[in-house]
Amino acid sequence: MQVGKFSNRLNEKFLIKRICNKKTLDAFNAFHIVDEYTEPVRIEPNKDGGYEVLDWKLAGNNTFLEQDIPKSSIDRMPIRIAASKLKGVVSPVAKYHSNTRLLSGESNMYKCDYFRLQYYPPDHFLSSFRKSRPAITCKPVTDLFINGKLQQSNSKTSINETQMKQLSSKFQNVIMNTKSKIARDYAVRRNHLRLDIKQWFIHCWCNLHGPEAIDEQIKVAKNGQENVTNLQYIDDHLNSKPGIAKDGYYMYNCTVFPDDTNKVEYREKVRESIKIIADKTWVDIYASSKKNSHKGLNWAHNINSRVNISVLNQYLSSAEVPYKIIKSKL
């Protein structure tokens, strides 16, 4: 059974086939990937018909701590529930992508003091193995001493990342013999990082009509484009229009963790990153660097053409992932 596909610059397509046998049956839940009929993650109103007040407090405002909220209220917070449904990509594929360094600068769509966002459109091979629509990962990528918050005596701002790394190196022997002052060494901080960013992300993504665009794509897939009219959120090529949140894989590489001193600004940067990608046309999304622009290459298809299918299938097989990639002509 085919569940996905991606293509390359050579007009070849790669079909992602589900392997149905007894051995892999139990692996479907752990390695489920999306297809053209997969419903988007969306925020469902609670039984009171809303979600704004409690969720906004939890999802960024510093006026109120999570422990102050009754657990019964937290359990029915639609933003938190929606955030919990956001997944990443199938881990062996992410590992293959990292190990083979199939990187492209064009995926870097946004950068600020807190994180760098890489965006992979739906037909990039990595995004083809996403486990939710949209998919997202949030991971710390630096070891900033006390989260980069050591203050200079003559400034209200934190010293920069380079200075923090120099300080950590200088006092390494002392630091090694004491409790870690690096935020990402603590699972609770990593969990809070993911929870915060996912909640801010899904709230903004839904406000920009991401779910509605995917709903229209599903409607066309089920009924045929000729039988569907009045499309509001997608264009004639069935892609989301500029200003509408895009499906795909969002990878947040975080250099600083959210805390009480930066949470409001951090949230605004996450929103800004989603809005910038939403406002881009698909021509802008796929635009190649000056190095490759004269070749007329779509950067995502160029990366796809460099994928070693047999090696990637070995990664999938070794992890007992019930999928196999098959090459086919368009």
C-alpha positions as a Python dict, from the first residue, in 0.01 Angstrom:
ca = {
    (1, 'M'): (0, 0, 0),
    (2, 'Q'): (139, 341, -100),
    (3, 'V'): (132, 602, 178),
    (4, 'G'): (357, 875, 43),
    (5, 'K'): (592, 988, -229),
    (6, 'F'): (862, 1237, -320),
    (7, 'S'): (1040, 1321, -644),
    (8, 'N'): (1370, 1460, -772),
    (9, 'R'): (1512, 1677, -1048),
    (10, 'L'): (1537, 1377, -1284),
    (11, 'N'): (1159, 1335, -1305),
    (12, 'E'): (1176, 1020, -1096),
    (13, 'K'): (938, 961, -812),
    (14, 'F'): (995, 753, -503),
    (15, 'L'): (693, 573, -362),
    (16, 'I'): (679, 498, 9),
    (17, 'K'): (518, 156, 40),
    (18, 'R'): (380, 9, 359),
    (19, 'I'): (505, -343, 429),
    (20, 'C'): (216, -546, 565),
    (21, 'N'): (323, -858, 749),
    (22, 'K'): (285, -1001, 1095),
    (23, 'K'): (627, -889, 1215),
    (24, 'T'): (571, -524, 1134),
    (25, 'L'): (204, -499, 1228),
    (26, 'D'): (276, -370, 1580),
    (27, 'A'): (514, -106, 1447),
    (28, 'F'): (246, 91, 1261),
    (29, 'N'): (154, 308, 1558),
    (30, 'A'): (513, 396, 1647),
    (31, 'F'): (613, 471, 1287),
    (32, 'H'): (289, 593, 1135),
    (33, 'I'): (351, 852, 864),
    (34, 'V'): (103, 1087, 702),
    (35, 'D'): (-57, 1049, 362),
    (36, 'E'): (-278, 1277, 151),
    (37, 'Y'): (-583, 1186, 360),
    (38, 'T'): (-428, 1246, 703),
    (39, 'E'): (-619, 1503, 907),
    (40, 'P'): (-429, 1811, 1025),
    (41, 'V'): (-359, 1886, 1389),
    (42, 'R'): (-614, 2143, 1498),
    (43, 'I'): (-730, 2313, 1816),
    (44, 'E'): (-1071, 2184, 1918),
    (45, 'P'): (-1279, 2410, 2148),
    (46, 'N'): (-1339, 2262, 2493),
    (47, 'K'): (-1681, 2173, 2628),
    (48, 'D'): (-1732, 2536, 2729),
    (49, 'G'): (-1687, 2637, 2366),
    (50, 'G'): (-1357, 2820, 2407),
    (51, 'Y'): (-989, 2788, 2490),
    (52, 'E'): (-839, 3135, 2503),
    (53, 'V'): (-818, 3233, 2871),
    (54, 'L'): (-657, 2935, 3042),
    (55, 'D'): (-445, 2835, 2745),
    (56, 'W'): (-311, 3184, 2681),
    (57, 'K'): (-200, 3204, 3045),
    (58, 'L'): (-27, 2869, 3018),
    (59, 'A'): (110, 2929, 2670),
    (60, 'G'): (319, 3233, 2731),
    (61, 'N'): (194, 3500, 2968),
    (62, 'N'): (406, 3536, 3281),
    (63, 'T'): (116, 3636, 3506),
    (64, 'F'): (46, 3285, 3625),
    (65, 'L'): (226, 2960, 3693),
    (66, 'E'): (117, 2619, 3573),
    (67, 'Q'): (102, 2484, 3927),
    (68, 'D'): (-164, 2746, 4005),
    (69, 'I'): (-402, 2587, 3754),
    (70, 'P'): (-626, 2300, 3869),
    (71, 'K'): (-521, 1976, 3701),
    (72, 'S'): (-877, 1922, 3580),
    (73, 'S'): (-846, 2245, 3381),
    (74, 'I'): (-506, 2157, 3237),
    (75, 'D'): (-633, 1821, 3112),
    (76, 'R'): (-901, 1987, 2898),
    (77, 'M'): (-690, 2268, 2755),
    (78, 'P'): (-732, 2238, 2379),
    (79, 'I'): (-405, 2413, 2291),
    (80, 'R'): (-211, 2172, 2512),
    (81, 'I'): (-401, 1877, 2369),
    (82, 'A'): (-332, 1991, 2013),
    (83, 'A'): (35, 2050, 2094),
    (84, 'S'): (64, 1693, 2223),
    (85, 'K'): (-47, 1566, 1880),
    (86, 'L'): (238, 1741, 1699),
    (87, 'K'): (503, 1485, 1605),
    (88, 'G'): (834, 1488, 1423),
    (89, 'V'): (959, 1257, 1149),
    (90, 'V'): (1036, 884, 1155),
    (91, 'S'): (1358, 859, 1356),
    (92, 'P'): (1566, 637, 1118),
    (93, 'V'): (1500, 885, 836),
    (94, 'A'): (1607, 1176, 1057),
    (95, 'K'): (1918, 978, 1148),
    (96, 'Y'): (1996, 910, 781),
    (97, 'H'): (1951, 1280, 702),
    (98, 'S'): (2190, 1376, 981),
    (99, 'N'): (2452, 1107, 914),
    (100, 'T'): (2471, 1171, 540),
    (101, 'R'): (2461, 1549, 585),
    (102, 'L'): (2212, 1603, 305),
    (103, 'L'): (2188, 1964, 411),
    (104, 'S'): (2077, 2268, 220),
    (105, 'G'): (2109, 2630, 324),
    (106, 'E'): (1775, 2702, 157),
    (107, 'S'): (1598, 2521, 441),
    (108, 'N'): (1711, 2793, 685),
    (109, 'M'): (1406, 3017, 684),
    (110, 'Y'): (1440, 3213, 1008),
    (111, 'K'): (1699, 3296, 1273),
    (112, 'C'): (1688, 3497, 1595),
    (113, 'D'): (1871, 3512, 1929),
    (114, 'Y'): (1670, 3215, 2059),
    (115, 'F'): (1655, 2963, 1776),
    (116, 'R'): (1710, 2883, 1411),
    (117, 'L'): (1420, 2742, 1210),
    (118, 'Q'): (1467, 2501, 921),
    (119, 'Y'): (1161, 2433, 709),
    (120, 'Y'): (1122, 2132, 479),
    (121, 'P'): (828, 2145, 232),
    (122, 'P'): (600, 1841, 200),
    (123, 'D'): (781, 1689, -100),
    (124, 'H'): (1127, 1696, 61),
    (125, 'F'): (1219, 1335, 144),
    (126, 'L'): (1255, 1418, 515),
    (127, 'S'): (911, 1579, 526),
    (128, 'S'): (761, 1283, 339),
    (129, 'F'): (820, 1080, 657),
    (130, 'R'): (651, 1325, 894),
    (131, 'K'): (420, 1176, 1154),
    (132, 'S'): (172, 1462, 1179),
    (133, 'R'): (46, 1749, 965),
    (134, 'P'): (236, 1968, 1028),
    (135, 'A'): (542, 1803, 1186),
    (136, 'I'): (775, 1977, 1429),
    (137, 'T'): (1082, 1906, 1641),
    (138, 'C'): (1239, 2134, 1901),
    (139, 'K'): (1588, 2054, 2019),
    (140, 'P'): (1865, 2240, 2206),
    (141, 'V'): (2183, 2273, 2005),
    (142, 'T'): (2425, 2456, 2238),
    (143, 'D'): (2553, 2422, 2595),
    (144, 'L'): (2502, 2775, 2724),
    (145, 'F'): (2613, 2821, 3084),
    (146, 'I'): (2310, 2911, 3302),
    (147, 'N'): (2106, 2957, 2984),
    (148, 'G'): (2319, 3254, 2872),
    (149, 'K'): (2187, 3470, 3154),
    (150, 'L'): (2504, 3580, 3329),
    (151, 'Q'): (2483, 3960, 3341),
    (152, 'Q'): (2760, 4203, 3267),
    (153, 'S'): (2818, 4452, 3544),
    (154, 'N'): (2765, 4750, 3313),
    (155, 'S'): (2477, 4618, 3104),
    (156, 'K'): (2123, 4493, 3142),
    (157, 'T'): (2169, 4244, 2861),
    (158, 'S'): (2322, 3899, 2876),
    (159, 'I'): (2673, 3843, 2747),
    (160, 'N'): (2684, 3680, 2408),
    (161, 'E'): (2710, 3312, 2320),
    (162, 'T'): (3082, 3324, 2238),
    (163, 'Q'): (3163, 3477, 2576),
    (164, 'M'): (2947, 3217, 2750),
    (165, 'K'): (3132, 2931, 2577),
    (166, 'Q'): (3468, 3086, 2671),
    (167, 'L'): (3355, 3115, 3032),
    (168, 'S'): (3231, 2755, 3039),
    (169, 'S'): (3564, 2635, 2900),
    (170, 'K'): (3767, 2845, 3142),
    (171, 'F'): (3590, 2710, 3448),
    (172, 'Q'): (3532, 2359, 3315),
    (173, 'N'): (3710, 2184, 3601),
    (174, 'V'): (3503, 2369, 3859),
    (175, 'I'): (3179, 2315, 3671),
    (176, 'M'): (3244, 1940, 3630),
    (177, 'N'): (3255, 1897, 4007),
    (178, 'T'): (2927, 2078, 4072),
    (179, 'K'): (2567, 2041, 3966),
    (180, 'S'): (2528, 2122, 3597),
    (181, 'K'): (2440, 2481, 3511),
    (182, 'I'): (2356, 2392, 3150),
    (183, 'A'): (1981, 2393, 3083),
    (184, 'R'): (1972, 2111, 2829),
    (185, 'D'): (2127, 1868, 3082),
    (186, 'Y'): (1790, 1854, 3255),
    (187, 'A'): (1504, 1651, 3107),
    (188, 'V'): (1245, 1878, 3268),
    (189, 'R'): (1391, 2181, 3090),
    (190, 'R'): (1395, 1998, 2758),
    (191, 'N'): (1033, 1892, 2808),
    (192, 'H'): (928, 2248, 2890),
    (193, 'L'): (1111, 2371, 2580),
    (194, 'R'): (913, 2135, 2358),
    (195, 'L'): (583, 2207, 2534),
    (196, 'D'): (621, 2585, 2516),
    (197, 'I'): (725, 2600, 2152),
    (198, 'K'): (465, 2347, 2039),
    (199, 'Q'): (184, 2538, 2212),
    (200, 'W'): (291, 2872, 2068),
    (201, 'F'): (342, 2709, 1729),
    (202, 'I'): (6, 2535, 1698),
    (203, 'H'): (-188, 2839, 1818),
    (204, 'C'): (-31, 3059, 1551),
    (205, 'W'): (-41, 2790, 1281),
    (206, 'C'): (-414, 2739, 1334),
    (207, 'N'): (-481, 3114, 1342),
    (208, 'L'): (-320, 3130, 997),
    (209, 'H'): (-571, 2870, 868),
    (210, 'G'): (-328, 2581, 830),
    (211, 'P'): (-596, 2320, 911),
    (212, 'E'): (-844, 2468, 663),
    (213, 'A'): (-589, 2450, 380),
    (214, 'I'): (-522, 2082, 451),
    (215, 'D'): (-897, 2016, 474),
    (216, 'E'): (-935, 2152, 121),
    (217, 'Q'): (-645, 1937, -2),
    (218, 'I'): (-810, 1628, 147),
    (219, 'K'): (-1142, 1722, -11),
    (220, 'V'): (-977, 1744, -354),
    (221, 'A'): (-793, 1414, -299),
    (222, 'K'): (-1120, 1238, -220),
    (223, 'N'): (-1344, 1395, -484),
    (224, 'G'): (-1113, 1508, -764),
    (225, 'Q'): (-1019, 1867, -842),
    (226, 'E'): (-1282, 1901, -1114),
    (227, 'N'): (-1555, 1825, -860),
    (228, 'V'): (-1446, 2076, -596),
    (229, 'T'): (-1519, 2447, -626),
    (230, 'N'): (-1483, 2758, -411),
    (231, 'L'): (-1138, 2673, -279),
    (232, 'Q'): (-1049, 2949, -36),
    (233, 'Y'): (-714, 2849, 113),
    (234, 'I'): (-529, 2660, -162),
    (235, 'D'): (-438, 2758, -518),
    (236, 'D'): (-487, 2582, -852),
    (237, 'H'): (-177, 2370, -782),
    (238, 'L'): (-338, 2259, -452),
    (239, 'N'): (-75, 2441, -245),
    (240, 'S'): (-163, 2677, 39),
    (241, 'K'): (-190, 3039, -70),
    (242, 'P'): (49, 3311, 57),
    (243, 'G'): (-55, 3416, 406),
    (244, 'I'): (-187, 3067, 488),
    (245, 'A'): (18, 2847, 722),
    (246, 'K'): (205, 2576, 535),
    (247, 'D'): (211, 2202, 590),
    (248, 'G'): (556, 2043, 612),
    (249, 'Y'): (830, 1980, 866),
    (250, 'Y'): (947, 2258, 1100),
    (251, 'M'): (1276, 2200, 1282),
    (252, 'Y'): (1354, 2442, 1566),
    (253, 'N'): (1720, 2436, 1671),
    (254, 'C'): (1720, 2625, 2000),
    (255, 'T'): (2020, 2807, 2146),
    (256, 'V'): (1834, 2948, 2447),
    (257, 'F'): (1557, 2801, 2660),
    (258, 'P'): (1236, 2993, 2739),
    (259, 'D'): (1230, 3128, 3095),
    (260, 'D'): (1059, 3398, 3298),
    (261, 'T'): (1281, 3672, 3154),
    (262, 'N'): (1235, 3596, 2784),
    (263, 'K'): (911, 3398, 2746),
    (264, 'V'): (698, 3677, 2601),
    (265, 'E'): (958, 3774, 2342),
    (266, 'Y'): (1035, 3407, 2270),
    (267, 'R'): (669, 3344, 2193),
    (268, 'E'): (659, 3640, 1957),
    (269, 'K'): (965, 3511, 1771),
    (270, 'V'): (801, 3170, 1725),
    (271, 'R'): (493, 3341, 1584),
    (272, 'E'): (705, 3557, 1358),
    (273, 'S'): (889, 3253, 1222),
    (274, 'I'): (562, 3082, 1123),
    (275, 'K'): (420, 3401, 973),
    (276, 'I'): (730, 3459, 760),
    (277, 'I'): (704, 3111, 608),
    (278, 'A'): (327, 3145, 562),
    (279, 'D'): (370, 3473, 373),
    (280, 'K'): (620, 3327, 127),
    (281, 'T'): (505, 3205, -211),
    (282, 'W'): (599, 2850, -303),
    (283, 'V'): (834, 2995, -564),
    (284, 'D'): (1014, 3170, -278),
    (285, 'I'): (1014, 2853, -66),
    (286, 'Y'): (1176, 2649, -342),
    (287, 'A'): (1412, 2920, -465),
    (288, 'S'): (1768, 2789, -488),
    (289, 'S'): (2081, 2972, -384),
    (290, 'K'): (2280, 3176, -636),
    (291, 'K'): (2515, 2880, -672),
    (292, 'N'): (2242, 2660, -822),
    (293, 'S'): (1992, 2914, -952),
    (294, 'H'): (2135, 2912, -1306),
    (295, 'K'): (2074, 2535, -1323),
    (296, 'G'): (1702, 2579, -1266),
    (297, 'L'): (1707, 2337, -974),
    (298, 'N'): (1441, 2306, -709),
    (299, 'W'): (1653, 2269, -394),
    (300, 'A'): (1425, 2009, -234),
    (301, 'H'): (1426, 1793, -547),
    (302, 'N'): (1800, 1837, -574),
    (303, 'I'): (1840, 1695, -221),
    (304, 'N'): (1598, 1413, -305),
    (305, 'S'): (1811, 1317, -604),
    (306, 'R'): (2109, 1267, -372),
    (307, 'V'): (1925, 1022, -147),
    (308, 'N'): (2070, 671, -164),
    (309, 'I'): (1747, 473, -167),
    (310, 'S'): (1908, 136, -88),
    (311, 'V'): (2091, 279, 214),
    (312, 'L'): (1781, 459, 340),
    (313, 'N'): (1583, 135, 306),
    (314, 'Q'): (1852, -35, 516),
    (315, 'Y'): (1800, 228, 787),
    (316, 'L'): (1427, 160, 778),
    (317, 'S'): (1470, -217, 780),
    (318, 'S'): (1724, -213, 1066),
    (319, 'A'): (1482, -16, 1281),
    (320, 'E'): (1197, -251, 1179),
    (321, 'V'): (1005, 37, 1028),
    (322, 'P'): (722, -105, 813),
    (323, 'Y'): (794, 104, 504),
    (324, 'K'): (1004, 64, 193),
    (325, 'I'): (1093, 316, -79),
    (326, 'I'): (1051, 211, -442),
    (327, 'K'): (1177, 415, -739),
    (328, 'S'): (940, 480, -1028),
    (329, 'K'): (930, 702, -1336),
    (330, 'L'): (689, 994, -1337),
}
